[in-house]
mmCIF file of C-alpha atoms in Angstrom:
data_model
loop_
_atom_site.group_PDB
_atom_site.id
_atom_site.type_symbol
_atom_site.label_atom_id
_atom_site.label_comp_id
_atom_site.label_asym_id
_atom_site.label_seq_id
_atom_site.Cartn_x
_atom_site.Cartn_y
_atom_site.Cartn_z
ATOM 1 C CA GLY A 17 56.086 73.076 21.811
ATOM 2 C CA GLN A 18 55.461 75.075 24.924
ATOM 3 C CA GLN A 19 52.805 73.647 27.222
ATOM 4 C CA VAL A 20 51.006 74.962 30.253
ATOM 5 C CA MET A 21 49.289 72.411 32.455
ATOM 6 C CA GLN A 22 46.843 73.025 35.271
ATOM 7 C CA ILE A 23 45.788 70.774 38.097
ATOM 8 C CA PRO A 24 43.298 69.732 39.161
ATOM 9 C CA GLN A 25 41.023 69.607 36.128
ATOM 10 C CA TYR A 26 37.907 69.673 38.349
ATOM 11 C CA GLN A 27 37.294 70.572 41.971
ATOM 12 C CA HIS A 28 34.100 70.374 43.978
ATOM 13 C CA VAL A 29 34.127 72.109 47.358
ATOM 14 C CA GLN A 30 31.604 72.913 50.040
ATOM 15 C CA GLU A 31 30.892 76.591 50.416
ATOM 16 C CA GLY A 32 33.360 78.014 52.924
ATOM 17 C CA GLU A 33 36.174 75.587 52.062
ATOM 18 C CA ASP A 34 39.410 76.745 50.489
ATOM 19 C CA PHE A 35 40.439 76.025 46.901
ATOM 20 C CA THR A 36 43.791 75.989 45.103
ATOM 21 C CA THR A 37 44.681 75.503 41.455
ATOM 22 C CA TYR A 38 48.219 75.051 40.168
ATOM 23 C CA CYS A 39 49.727 76.039 36.853
ATOM 24 C CA ASN A 40 52.978 74.614 35.436
ATOM 25 C CA SER A 41 54.792 75.656 32.282
ATOM 26 C CA SER A 42 57.332 73.620 30.354
ATOM 27 C CA THR A 43 59.363 76.797 29.747
ATOM 28 C CA THR A 44 60.108 80.066 31.533
ATOM 29 C CA LEU A 45 57.395 82.679 31.132
ATOM 30 C CA SER A 46 57.659 86.454 30.768
ATOM 31 C CA ASN A 47 54.568 86.798 32.923
ATOM 32 C CA ILE A 48 51.573 84.804 34.108
ATOM 33 C CA GLN A 49 47.965 85.879 33.961
ATOM 34 C CA TRP A 50 44.830 84.424 35.501
ATOM 35 C CA TYR A 51 41.380 84.510 33.955
ATOM 36 C CA LYS A 52 37.959 83.413 35.184
ATOM 37 C CA GLN A 53 35.245 82.071 32.909
ATOM 38 C CA ARG A 54 31.716 81.721 34.261
ATOM 39 C CA PRO A 55 29.599 78.898 32.789
ATOM 40 C CA GLY A 56 28.459 79.950 29.318
ATOM 41 C CA GLY A 57 30.576 83.093 29.446
ATOM 42 C CA HIS A 58 33.902 84.338 28.184
ATOM 43 C CA PRO A 59 37.265 84.556 29.986
ATOM 44 C CA VAL A 60 37.693 87.668 32.112
ATOM 45 C CA PHE A 61 41.078 88.933 33.250
ATOM 46 C CA LEU A 62 41.771 88.677 36.981
ATOM 47 C CA ILE A 63 45.426 89.530 37.515
ATOM 48 C CA GLN A 64 48.931 89.537 36.052
ATOM 49 C CA LEU A 65 52.174 88.569 37.803
ATOM 50 C CA VAL A 66 55.509 89.591 36.351
ATOM 51 C CA LYS A 67 58.250 89.253 38.948
ATOM 52 C CA SER A 68 59.849 86.051 40.163
ATOM 53 C CA GLY A 69 58.328 85.060 43.530
ATOM 54 C CA GLU A 70 55.600 87.705 43.276
ATOM 55 C CA VAL A 71 52.495 87.374 45.452
ATOM 56 C CA LYS A 72 49.340 89.407 44.911
ATOM 57 C CA LYS A 73 46.011 89.422 46.735
ATOM 58 C CA GLN A 74 42.523 90.372 45.647
ATOM 59 C CA LYS A 75 40.165 90.058 48.606
ATOM 60 C CA ARG A 76 39.839 86.273 49.122
ATOM 61 C CA LEU A 77 42.087 85.400 46.151
ATOM 62 C CA THR A 78 45.870 84.978 46.486
ATOM 63 C CA PHE A 79 48.089 84.587 43.433
ATOM 64 C CA GLN A 80 51.719 83.445 43.407
ATOM 65 C CA PHE A 81 54.389 83.324 40.696
ATOM 66 C CA GLY A 82 57.179 80.822 41.215
ATOM 67 C CA GLU A 83 60.807 81.745 41.704
ATOM 68 C CA ALA A 84 61.786 80.110 38.409
ATOM 69 C CA LYS A 85 58.851 81.790 36.597
ATOM 70 C CA LYS A 86 57.597 78.393 35.429
ATOM 71 C CA ASN A 87 54.719 77.847 37.843
ATOM 72 C CA SER A 88 51.939 79.732 39.531
ATOM 73 C CA SER A 89 49.027 79.148 41.866
ATOM 74 C CA LEU A 90 45.658 80.669 42.685
ATOM 75 C CA HIS A 91 44.222 80.167 46.162
ATOM 76 C CA ILE A 92 40.679 81.108 47.164
ATOM 77 C CA THR A 93 39.919 81.360 50.862
ATOM 78 C CA ALA A 94 36.414 80.500 52.081
ATOM 79 C CA THR A 95 34.804 79.871 48.708
ATOM 80 C CA GLN A 96 31.419 81.327 47.857
ATOM 81 C CA THR A 97 28.886 80.253 45.227
ATOM 82 C CA THR A 98 29.908 83.284 43.181
ATOM 83 C CA ASP A 99 33.363 81.691 42.740
ATOM 84 C CA VAL A 100 31.903 79.002 40.464
ATOM 85 C CA GLY A 101 33.566 78.866 37.050
ATOM 86 C CA THR A 102 36.711 77.766 35.257
ATOM 87 C CA TYR A 103 40.008 79.376 36.175
ATOM 88 C CA PHE A 104 42.710 79.603 33.521
ATOM 89 C CA CYS A 105 46.313 80.615 33.755
ATOM 90 C CA ALA A 106 47.999 82.048 30.674
ATOM 91 C CA GLY A 107 51.646 82.670 29.988
ATOM 92 C CA LEU A 108 53.153 85.054 27.508
ATOM 93 C CA SER A 109 55.676 83.162 25.446
ATOM 94 C CA SER A 110 59.029 84.967 25.743
ATOM 95 C CA GLY A 111 59.818 87.226 22.813
ATOM 96 C CA THR A 112 56.412 86.804 21.182
ATOM 97 C CA TYR A 113 52.862 88.144 21.405
ATOM 98 C CA LYS A 114 51.517 84.621 21.852
ATOM 99 C CA TYR A 115 49.634 83.615 24.977
ATOM 100 C CA ILE A 116 49.616 79.967 25.977
ATOM 101 C CA PHE A 117 46.594 79.080 28.077
ATOM 102 C CA GLY A 118 46.498 76.342 30.649
ATOM 103 C CA THR A 119 43.913 73.603 30.457
ATOM 104 C CA GLY A 120 41.816 75.216 33.181
ATOM 105 C CA THR A 121 40.369 74.130 36.525
ATOM 106 C CA ARG A 122 36.601 73.950 36.791
ATOM 107 C CA LEU A 123 35.390 74.873 40.273
ATOM 108 C CA LYS A 124 31.988 73.928 41.619
ATOM 109 C CA VAL A 125 30.898 75.251 44.982
ATOM 110 C CA LEU A 126 28.167 73.353 46.833
ATOM 111 C CA ALA A 127 25.956 75.476 49.052
ATOM 112 C CA ASN B 13 32.437 101.261 24.639
ATOM 113 C CA ALA B 14 31.312 97.869 23.360
ATOM 114 C CA GLY B 15 34.751 96.257 23.818
ATOM 115 C CA VAL B 16 35.156 93.192 21.596
ATOM 116 C CA THR B 17 32.175 92.282 19.444
ATOM 117 C CA GLN B 18 31.830 88.918 17.697
ATOM 118 C CA THR B 19 29.281 87.905 15.104
ATOM 119 C CA PRO B 20 27.443 85.648 14.767
ATOM 120 C CA LYS B 21 26.782 84.278 18.268
ATOM 121 C CA PHE B 22 25.625 80.901 16.978
ATOM 122 C CA GLN B 23 26.063 79.089 13.668
ATOM 123 C CA VAL B 24 25.277 75.650 12.284
ATOM 124 C CA LEU B 25 27.084 74.557 9.134
ATOM 125 C CA LYS B 26 27.074 71.474 6.975
ATOM 126 C CA THR B 27 30.364 69.756 6.219
ATOM 127 C CA GLY B 28 32.084 71.523 3.336
ATOM 128 C CA GLN B 29 30.339 74.862 3.756
ATOM 129 C CA SER B 30 32.367 78.011 4.269
ATOM 130 C CA MET B 31 31.831 80.942 6.593
ATOM 131 C CA THR B 32 33.582 83.925 8.123
ATOM 132 C CA LEU B 33 33.521 84.814 11.800
ATOM 133 C CA GLN B 34 33.722 88.537 12.398
ATOM 134 C CA CYS B 35 35.459 90.323 15.260
ATOM 135 C CA ALA B 36 35.747 94.038 15.951
ATOM 136 C CA GLN B 37 37.198 95.975 18.876
ATOM 137 C CA ASP B 38 36.741 99.638 19.717
ATOM 138 C CA MET B 39 39.556 99.978 22.267
ATOM 139 C CA ASN B 40 42.275 100.946 19.769
ATOM 140 C CA HIS B 41 44.244 97.804 20.608
ATOM 141 C CA ASN B 42 47.120 96.740 18.400
ATOM 142 C CA SER B 43 46.996 92.962 18.855
ATOM 143 C CA MET B 44 44.089 90.639 18.135
ATOM 144 C CA TYR B 45 43.659 86.902 18.561
ATOM 145 C CA TRP B 46 41.429 83.984 17.597
ATOM 146 C CA TYR B 47 41.056 81.019 19.969
ATOM 147 C CA ARG B 48 38.977 77.894 19.956
ATOM 148 C CA GLN B 49 37.713 76.269 23.125
ATOM 149 C CA ASP B 50 36.863 72.583 23.335
ATOM 150 C CA PRO B 51 35.793 70.703 26.495
ATOM 151 C CA GLY B 52 38.801 69.833 28.623
ATOM 152 C CA MET B 53 41.210 71.488 26.178
ATOM 153 C CA GLY B 54 41.301 75.037 27.439
ATOM 154 C CA LEU B 55 41.831 77.818 24.923
ATOM 155 C CA ARG B 56 43.983 77.073 21.913
ATOM 156 C CA LEU B 57 45.387 79.842 19.752
ATOM 157 C CA ILE B 58 44.443 79.606 16.071
ATOM 158 C CA TYR B 59 45.928 82.809 14.639
ATOM 159 C CA TYR B 60 46.963 86.164 15.953
ATOM 160 C CA SER B 61 47.790 89.591 14.604
ATOM 161 C CA ALA B 62 50.387 91.506 16.566
ATOM 162 C CA SER B 63 49.597 94.693 14.671
ATOM 163 C CA GLU B 64 47.663 95.920 11.670
ATOM 164 C CA GLY B 65 49.021 94.315 8.507
ATOM 165 C CA THR B 66 50.560 91.263 10.179
ATOM 166 C CA THR B 67 49.199 87.812 10.979
ATOM 167 C CA ASP B 68 50.850 84.714 12.440
ATOM 168 C CA LYS B 69 49.915 81.114 13.059
ATOM 169 C CA GLY B 70 49.139 79.855 16.513
ATOM 170 C CA GLU B 71 48.919 76.278 17.815
ATOM 171 C CA VAL B 72 46.064 75.020 15.596
ATOM 172 C CA PRO B 73 45.933 77.012 12.311
ATOM 173 C CA ASN B 74 45.063 74.183 9.901
ATOM 174 C CA GLY B 75 41.710 74.652 8.172
ATOM 175 C CA TYR B 76 41.511 78.372 8.971
ATOM 176 C CA ASN B 77 42.507 81.667 7.390
ATOM 177 C CA VAL B 78 42.474 85.151 8.866
ATOM 178 C CA SER B 79 42.351 88.728 7.664
ATOM 179 C CA ARG B 80 43.320 91.803 9.644
ATOM 180 C CA LEU B 81 41.113 94.151 7.705
ATOM 181 C CA ASN B 82 42.144 97.255 9.657
ATOM 182 C CA LYS B 83 43.119 98.044 13.229
ATOM 183 C CA ARG B 84 39.593 97.350 14.493
ATOM 184 C CA GLU B 85 38.665 94.176 12.645
ATOM 185 C CA PHE B 86 40.097 90.656 12.554
ATOM 186 C CA SER B 87 38.125 87.948 10.762
ATOM 187 C CA LEU B 88 38.445 84.158 10.817
ATOM 188 C CA ARG B 89 37.441 82.120 7.772
ATOM 189 C CA LEU B 90 36.631 78.446 7.473
ATOM 190 C CA GLU B 91 36.927 77.570 3.779
ATOM 191 C CA SER B 92 35.521 74.034 4.014
ATOM 192 C CA ALA B 93 34.065 73.289 7.424
ATOM 193 C CA ALA B 94 34.638 69.894 9.045
ATOM 194 C CA PRO B 95 32.945 68.320 12.103
ATOM 195 C CA SER B 96 36.281 68.614 13.950
ATOM 196 C CA GLN B 97 35.838 72.388 13.804
ATOM 197 C CA THR B 98 32.758 72.242 16.005
ATOM 198 C CA SER B 99 33.801 74.447 18.901
ATOM 199 C CA VAL B 100 33.366 77.759 20.653
ATOM 200 C CA TYR B 101 35.456 80.479 19.030
ATOM 201 C CA PHE B 102 36.673 83.485 20.972
ATOM 202 C CA CYS B 103 38.235 86.643 19.638
ATOM 203 C CA ALA B 104 40.421 88.750 21.926
ATOM 204 C CA SER B 105 42.357 91.981 21.744
ATOM 205 C CA THR B 106 45.255 93.203 23.826
ATOM 206 C CA GLU B 107 46.502 96.525 25.041
ATOM 207 C CA LEU B 108 50.229 95.932 24.657
ATOM 208 C CA ALA B 109 51.341 98.166 27.490
ATOM 209 C CA LYS B 110 49.331 96.121 29.996
ATOM 210 C CA ASN B 111 49.209 92.710 28.242
ATOM 211 C CA ILE B 112 45.589 92.253 29.313
ATOM 212 C CA GLN B 113 43.413 90.230 26.924
ATOM 213 C CA TYR B 114 39.804 91.313 26.456
ATOM 214 C CA PHE B 115 37.536 88.619 25.055
ATOM 215 C CA GLY B 116 34.399 88.748 22.986
ATOM 216 C CA ALA B 117 31.290 86.781 23.962
ATOM 217 C CA GLY B 118 32.177 83.940 21.589
ATOM 218 C CA THR B 119 30.689 82.190 18.566
ATOM 219 C CA ARG B 120 29.246 78.732 19.110
ATOM 220 C CA LEU B 121 29.768 76.784 15.893
ATOM 221 C CA SER B 122 28.413 73.343 15.058
ATOM 222 C CA VAL B 123 29.458 71.525 11.902
ATOM 223 C CA LEU B 124 27.208 68.620 10.969
#
């Protein structure tokens, strides 16, 4: 079946360092979404990318969707302690209403 | 608006007991979903309902049943709980036009 993998699984950074997480799908996706889950909380929608090669920015966060629509990345510039949490990508399986979530990257930021 | 409301927030069951997890949304969304989250496994889809009156299996449906009671409510039932069903369960709903999933706060279930 369709799989979405994320790397790395864990990342510890010093406050102020950059952070990147990568998302790879075994099949082409209609779109890719990114969610953030704070410790003990629930996933919260960050952004959606639809077009091949699309790049979107939200303040210190930069999101990219690959040309083949099978991979994506999230880059955080100059991390802050408020960035702590697990970041998930999710792809909408083509022709269905099913979302396939990646395994997530847990980010810890050391002050 | 409350968004997506899940009850209960916590539950402890003994092996073999049954229970129903409730989910309701007040955003008039068509699609609703049930996920389970286990450490290191991300979110895995159990069942979903694309619209009122329809339900479909996700990745891990075994041991669960669902009911889309009306447009607002989507319940998940464990008929005979097993320790392997210890997990955090999230309900979500989606506004189709935007494809954004809104999650409830989750139900933390332990099966002893």
